[in-house]
């Protein structure tokens, strides 16, 4: 354990046991019952449950310094000021190797993470797949790298002793980390690629407990507004585990010629169209909703040159009487094969 990690607090106290009991019950039940659109719910005390079709968890050791609003579908927002430690997120009562898409804003001032976060039992493991952070980038015992969803993640392992967990207030367990080398806010995290890379590095997980797309803050201030959904998996998932040979090819969420993404019953599909020397077309089709908006995510260097079939505001397109639209993108010098994906709301 590094000195930096030694300064991290013992977190989540007695809520861990409560969360464990609730999540274990959900494992027995099988799945979370989906719900229709729900009214916003203010959250400022430690609790878990379901809201608008998603499982959520909120915990803080400093009540009054952080609050959250659960929005429709996979959306939540939070703000915190001079807090101690907190975690808020929406996701699933049972984790898996699913592809998790998300979008939104993350604005920390101090130490905070934007992370796909969860637990397993037997063995007990707390895991983080970190896409963005504040003043402190997580680290630990380096175990290799994994390339997934358009980026490379450093893999670390740490150990907690006599610490709170979902199994009680005095547990010893491993923490598994994948930390993106370049920050981002928005995209897809193909969880299975990280789980496989951890396994290749000798980091063994157990039975999945809950999984959430979380905002975590520690002795900091800030705000976030995140929408989570189910994305299309990146089947690359290559990595270099601890300096050995490269075990596979990388990939990016939008790198395939076609794909789709569903968020709260609204699905957007995309297909590569015509191509020229410095630009190409992508055709998008929306189903599940008559009035919709789709935000697209070009990679670094790419930009929208033209569009048709929808009303455009920046990289967001809104329905104008049709369920399909098209976009012409400039390729950018490094992203010729990347097809920008979308999330529908």
Coordinates of C-alpha atoms in Angstrom, one line a residue:
X1 CA 0.0 0.0 0.0
X2 CA 1.4 3.4 -0.9
X3 CA 1.6 6.4 1.4
X4 CA -1.2 8.1 -0.6
X5 CA -3.5 5.1 -0.2
X6 CA -2.7 4.9 3.5
X7 CA -4.2 8.4 3.9
X8 CA -7.5 7.3 2.4
X9 CA -10.2 6.9 5.0
X10 CA -12.1 3.9 6.2
X11 CA -15.3 4.5 4.2
X12 CA -19.0 3.6 4.1
X13 CA -19.1 2.4 7.8
X14 CA -22.3 0.5 8.7
X15 CA -24.0 1.3 5.4
X16 CA -21.7 -1.3 3.8
X17 CA -23.5 -4.1 5.7
X18 CA -26.9 -2.7 4.7
X19 CA -25.9 -2.4 1.1
X20 CA -24.5 -6.0 1.1
X21 CA -27.8 -7.3 2.5
X22 CA -29.9 -5.4 -0.1
X23 CA -27.6 -6.4 -3.0
X24 CA -27.5 -10.0 -1.9
X25 CA -31.3 -10.1 -1.8
X26 CA -31.2 -8.7 -5.3
X27 CA -28.9 -11.5 -6.4
X28 CA -31.5 -14.1 -5.2
X29 CA -34.3 -12.2 -6.8
X30 CA -32.4 -12.2 -10.1
X31 CA -33.0 -8.8 -11.7
X32 CA -34.3 -5.3 -10.8
X33 CA -37.9 -4.7 -12.0
X34 CA -37.8 -1.9 -14.6
X35 CA -40.0 1.1 -14.1
X36 CA -41.4 3.8 -16.4
X37 CA -40.5 7.5 -16.2
X38 CA -40.3 8.6 -12.6
X39 CA -40.3 12.0 -10.9
X40 CA -37.1 13.4 -9.6
X41 CA -36.1 12.3 -6.2
X42 CA -33.9 14.3 -3.8
X43 CA -31.4 12.2 -1.8
X44 CA -29.4 13.5 1.1
X45 CA -29.2 10.6 3.5
X46 CA -27.6 7.1 3.2
X47 CA -29.8 4.8 1.2
X48 CA -30.1 2.3 -1.7
X49 CA -33.0 1.3 -3.8
X50 CA -34.4 1.5 -7.3
X51 CA -35.5 4.6 -9.2
X52 CA -36.8 4.9 -12.8
X53 CA -35.6 1.4 -13.7
X54 CA -32.1 1.7 -12.2
X55 CA -30.6 0.6 -8.9
X56 CA -28.9 3.4 -7.0
X57 CA -26.7 3.8 -3.9
X58 CA -25.9 7.0 -1.9
X59 CA -23.5 7.1 1.0
X60 CA -21.7 9.8 2.9
X61 CA -19.8 10.2 6.1
X62 CA -20.6 13.9 6.2
X63 CA -24.3 14.5 6.0
X64 CA -25.2 18.1 5.0
X65 CA -22.2 18.6 2.8
X66 CA -23.5 16.6 -0.2
X67 CA -26.9 16.1 -1.9
X68 CA -28.1 14.3 -5.0
X69 CA -31.1 14.3 -7.3
X70 CA -32.2 11.1 -9.0
X71 CA -33.5 12.0 -12.5
X72 CA -35.3 10.1 -15.2
X73 CA -33.9 6.8 -16.3
X74 CA -30.2 6.5 -15.6
X75 CA -29.7 10.2 -14.8
X76 CA -28.4 11.5 -11.5
X77 CA -26.8 14.8 -10.4
X78 CA -24.9 15.7 -7.3
X79 CA -23.2 18.7 -5.7
X80 CA -20.8 18.7 -2.7
X81 CA -19.0 21.3 -0.7
X82 CA -16.1 20.7 1.7
X83 CA -17.3 17.2 2.1
X84 CA -15.6 14.3 3.9
X85 CA -16.3 11.2 1.7
X86 CA -19.3 10.2 -0.4
X87 CA -20.3 7.9 -3.2
X88 CA -23.4 8.3 -5.4
X89 CA -24.3 6.4 -8.5
X90 CA -26.9 4.6 -10.6
X91 CA -26.6 1.2 -12.2
X92 CA -27.5 -2.4 -11.5
X93 CA -28.1 -4.5 -8.3
X94 CA -26.0 -7.3 -9.9
X95 CA -22.8 -6.5 -11.9
X96 CA -21.7 -8.2 -15.0
X97 CA -19.4 -7.9 -18.0
X98 CA -21.9 -5.5 -19.6
X99 CA -20.9 -2.5 -21.7
X100 CA -21.9 0.6 -19.8
X101 CA -22.5 3.9 -21.6
X102 CA -22.6 7.2 -19.9
X103 CA -22.5 11.0 -20.6
X104 CA -22.7 14.2 -18.7
X105 CA -20.5 16.6 -16.7
X106 CA -18.0 16.1 -13.9
X107 CA -16.6 19.2 -12.2
X108 CA -14.5 18.4 -9.1
X109 CA -12.4 20.8 -7.1
X110 CA -10.1 18.5 -5.2
X111 CA -10.0 14.8 -4.9
X112 CA -12.8 12.9 -6.7
X113 CA -13.4 10.0 -9.1
X114 CA -15.8 9.4 -12.0
X115 CA -15.8 5.6 -12.1
X116 CA -17.6 2.4 -12.8
X117 CA -17.7 0.9 -9.3
X118 CA -18.8 -2.3 -7.8
X119 CA -18.1 -5.3 -5.5
X120 CA -17.8 -9.1 -5.7
X121 CA -18.2 -11.7 -2.9
X122 CA -16.2 -14.9 -2.5
X123 CA -13.6 -13.4 -2.8
X124 CA -14.5 -10.0 -1.5
X125 CA -13.3 -7.4 -4.0
X126 CA -14.0 -3.7 -4.4
X127 CA -13.3 -2.5 -7.9
X128 CA -13.0 0.8 -9.8
X129 CA -12.8 1.5 -13.6
X130 CA -11.8 5.2 -13.4
X131 CA -12.4 7.5 -16.4
X132 CA -11.9 10.8 -14.7
X133 CA -10.5 12.2 -11.5
X134 CA -9.7 15.4 -9.7
X135 CA -6.4 16.3 -8.0
X136 CA -5.4 12.8 -7.2
X137 CA -5.0 10.0 -9.8
X138 CA -5.4 6.5 -8.2
X139 CA -2.4 4.2 -8.1
X140 CA -1.1 1.1 -6.4
X141 CA 0.8 -2.0 -7.3
X142 CA 1.1 -1.9 -11.1
X143 CA -0.2 -5.0 -12.8
X144 CA -0.2 -4.1 -16.5
X145 CA -2.4 -2.2 -18.9
X146 CA -5.6 -2.9 -20.9
X147 CA -6.7 -1.1 -24.1
X148 CA -10.5 -0.7 -24.4
X149 CA -13.1 1.7 -25.6
X150 CA -10.7 4.0 -27.3
X151 CA -8.2 4.4 -24.5
X152 CA -5.5 2.6 -22.4
X153 CA -6.0 1.9 -18.7
X154 CA -3.3 1.3 -16.1
X155 CA -4.1 -1.7 -13.9
X156 CA -3.4 -1.5 -10.1
X157 CA -4.1 -3.7 -7.1
X158 CA -4.3 -2.6 -3.4
X159 CA -5.4 -4.2 -0.2
X160 CA -7.6 -2.9 2.6
X161 CA -7.2 -4.3 6.1
X162 CA -9.9 -4.2 8.8
X163 CA -12.0 -1.8 6.7
X164 CA -15.7 -1.4 6.1
X165 CA -17.1 -3.4 3.2
X166 CA -20.4 -4.9 2.0
X167 CA -19.8 -7.8 4.4
X168 CA -19.2 -5.8 7.5
X169 CA -17.2 -3.1 9.2
X170 CA -13.9 -5.0 9.7
X171 CA -13.0 -6.8 6.5
X172 CA -9.7 -7.4 4.6
X173 CA -10.1 -7.4 0.9
X174 CA -8.4 -6.5 -2.4
X175 CA -9.2 -3.4 -4.5
X176 CA -8.8 -3.7 -8.3
X177 CA -8.3 -0.6 -10.4
X178 CA -8.3 0.3 -14.0
X179 CA -7.3 4.0 -14.4
X180 CA -7.6 5.6 -17.8
X181 CA -4.4 7.3 -19.0
X182 CA -6.3 10.2 -20.5
X183 CA -9.3 11.7 -18.7
X184 CA -12.7 11.7 -20.3
X185 CA -16.3 12.3 -19.4
X186 CA -18.6 10.3 -21.6
X187 CA -18.3 7.1 -23.6
X188 CA -18.6 3.4 -23.0
X189 CA -16.8 1.2 -20.5
X190 CA -16.8 -2.5 -21.6
X191 CA -16.5 -4.0 -18.1
X192 CA -15.7 -7.5 -19.4
X193 CA -12.5 -6.3 -21.0
X194 CA -11.2 -5.1 -17.6
X195 CA -12.4 -8.2 -15.8
X196 CA -10.6 -10.3 -18.4
X197 CA -7.4 -8.2 -18.1
X198 CA -7.5 -8.4 -14.3
X199 CA -7.9 -12.2 -14.5
X200 CA -4.9 -12.5 -16.9
X201 CA -2.9 -10.5 -14.3
X202 CA -3.8 -13.0 -11.6
X203 CA -6.5 -10.8 -10.0
X204 CA -9.4 -13.0 -9.3
X205 CA -13.0 -11.7 -8.8
X206 CA -15.9 -13.5 -7.1
X207 CA -19.7 -13.5 -7.5
X208 CA -21.0 -10.1 -8.7
X209 CA -22.7 -7.8 -6.2
X210 CA -23.8 -4.3 -7.3
X211 CA -22.4 -2.2 -10.1
X212 CA -22.9 1.6 -10.5
X213 CA -21.5 4.5 -12.5
X214 CA -20.4 6.5 -9.6
X215 CA -19.2 10.0 -8.5
X216 CA -17.0 9.8 -5.4
X217 CA -15.5 12.7 -3.6
X218 CA -13.1 13.0 -0.7
X219 CA -12.3 16.2 1.2
X220 CA -13.3 18.2 -1.8
X221 CA -16.1 20.2 -3.5
X222 CA -17.7 20.0 -6.9
X223 CA -20.6 18.8 -9.0
X224 CA -21.6 16.2 -11.5
X225 CA -24.5 15.3 -13.7
X226 CA -24.3 11.8 -15.2
X227 CA -26.6 9.7 -17.3
X228 CA -25.9 5.9 -17.5
X229 CA -27.2 3.3 -19.9
X230 CA -26.3 0.1 -21.8
X231 CA -23.9 0.5 -24.7
X232 CA -22.3 -1.7 -27.4
X233 CA -19.3 -3.7 -26.3
X234 CA -15.8 -3.2 -27.6
X235 CA -14.6 -6.6 -28.4
X236 CA -10.9 -5.6 -28.6
X237 CA -9.8 -5.5 -25.0
X238 CA -6.2 -6.0 -25.7
X239 CA -3.6 -5.4 -23.0
X240 CA 0.0 -5.8 -21.8
X241 CA -0.1 -7.6 -18.5
X242 CA 3.0 -6.6 -16.5
X243 CA 5.4 -6.3 -19.4
X244 CA 4.6 -9.5 -21.2
X245 CA 3.4 -9.8 -24.8
X246 CA 0.5 -7.9 -26.1
X247 CA -2.5 -10.3 -25.8
X248 CA -4.9 -8.7 -28.1
X249 CA -5.9 -5.8 -30.3
X250 CA -7.4 -2.6 -28.9
X251 CA -10.6 -1.0 -30.0
X252 CA -13.0 1.9 -29.5
X253 CA -16.7 2.1 -28.9
X254 CA -17.3 3.7 -32.3
X255 CA -14.6 1.9 -34.2
X256 CA -16.9 -0.6 -35.8
X257 CA -18.8 0.1 -39.0
X258 CA -22.1 -0.3 -37.1
X259 CA -23.4 -0.5 -33.6
X260 CA -26.2 0.5 -31.3
X261 CA -26.8 1.9 -27.8
X262 CA -30.0 1.8 -25.6
X263 CA -30.7 4.3 -22.8
X264 CA -34.0 4.1 -20.9
X265 CA -35.9 2.4 -23.8
X266 CA -34.5 4.7 -26.5
X267 CA -32.2 3.0 -28.9
X268 CA -29.9 4.7 -31.4
X269 CA -28.1 2.6 -34.1
X270 CA -25.4 3.8 -36.4
X271 CA -23.9 2.7 -39.7
X272 CA -20.9 4.0 -41.7
X273 CA -22.0 5.6 -45.0
X274 CA -20.1 7.2 -47.9
X275 CA -16.4 8.1 -47.4
X276 CA -14.1 10.6 -49.0
X277 CA -10.5 11.6 -48.6
X278 CA -11.0 13.7 -45.5
X279 CA -14.5 13.0 -44.3
X280 CA -17.2 10.3 -44.1
X281 CA -20.9 9.9 -43.4
X282 CA -22.6 8.1 -40.6
X283 CA -26.3 7.2 -40.7
X284 CA -28.2 7.2 -37.3
X285 CA -31.6 5.6 -36.7
X286 CA -33.7 6.0 -33.5
X287 CA -36.3 3.6 -32.2
X288 CA -38.4 3.4 -29.0
X289 CA -39.3 7.1 -28.8
X290 CA -41.0 9.5 -31.2
X291 CA -39.6 12.7 -29.6
X292 CA -35.9 12.2 -29.0
X293 CA -32.4 13.8 -28.8
X294 CA -29.1 12.1 -29.6
X295 CA -25.7 13.3 -28.5
X296 CA -22.8 12.0 -30.6
X297 CA -19.2 11.6 -29.5
X298 CA -16.6 12.2 -32.1
X299 CA -13.1 11.2 -31.2
X300 CA -10.2 13.7 -30.7
X301 CA -9.6 15.6 -33.9
X302 CA -12.9 14.7 -35.5
X303 CA -15.7 17.3 -36.0
X304 CA -19.1 17.6 -37.6
X305 CA -19.0 19.1 -41.1
X306 CA -22.7 18.8 -42.0
X307 CA -25.9 17.0 -41.0
X308 CA -29.4 16.3 -42.2
X309 CA -32.7 14.9 -41.0
X310 CA -32.6 16.4 -37.5
X311 CA -32.2 19.8 -35.7
X312 CA -28.6 20.2 -34.6
X313 CA -27.1 22.1 -31.6
X314 CA -23.4 21.4 -31.3
X315 CA -23.1 17.6 -31.1
X316 CA -26.7 17.0 -30.1
X317 CA -29.4 16.2 -32.6
X318 CA -33.2 16.5 -32.0
X319 CA -36.1 14.9 -33.8
X320 CA -37.7 16.9 -36.6
X321 CA -40.3 14.5 -37.8
X322 CA -38.1 11.6 -38.8
X323 CA -36.6 8.7 -36.9
X324 CA -33.3 8.9 -38.8
X325 CA -30.6 11.5 -39.5
X326 CA -27.1 11.6 -40.9
X327 CA -23.9 13.4 -40.1
X328 CA -20.8 14.1 -42.2
X329 CA -17.6 14.1 -40.1
X330 CA -14.1 15.4 -40.8
X331 CA -11.9 12.3 -40.1
X332 CA -9.1 14.0 -38.2
X333 CA -5.5 12.9 -38.7
X334 CA -5.5 10.1 -36.1
X335 CA -9.1 8.8 -36.2
X336 CA -9.9 7.6 -39.7
X337 CA -11.5 4.3 -38.5
X338 CA -13.4 5.7 -35.5
X339 CA -17.2 5.9 -36.0
X340 CA -18.7 8.4 -33.5
X341 CA -21.3 6.6 -31.4
X342 CA -24.5 8.2 -29.8
X343 CA -26.6 8.1 -26.7
X344 CA -30.3 8.7 -27.0
X345 CA -32.6 10.4 -24.5

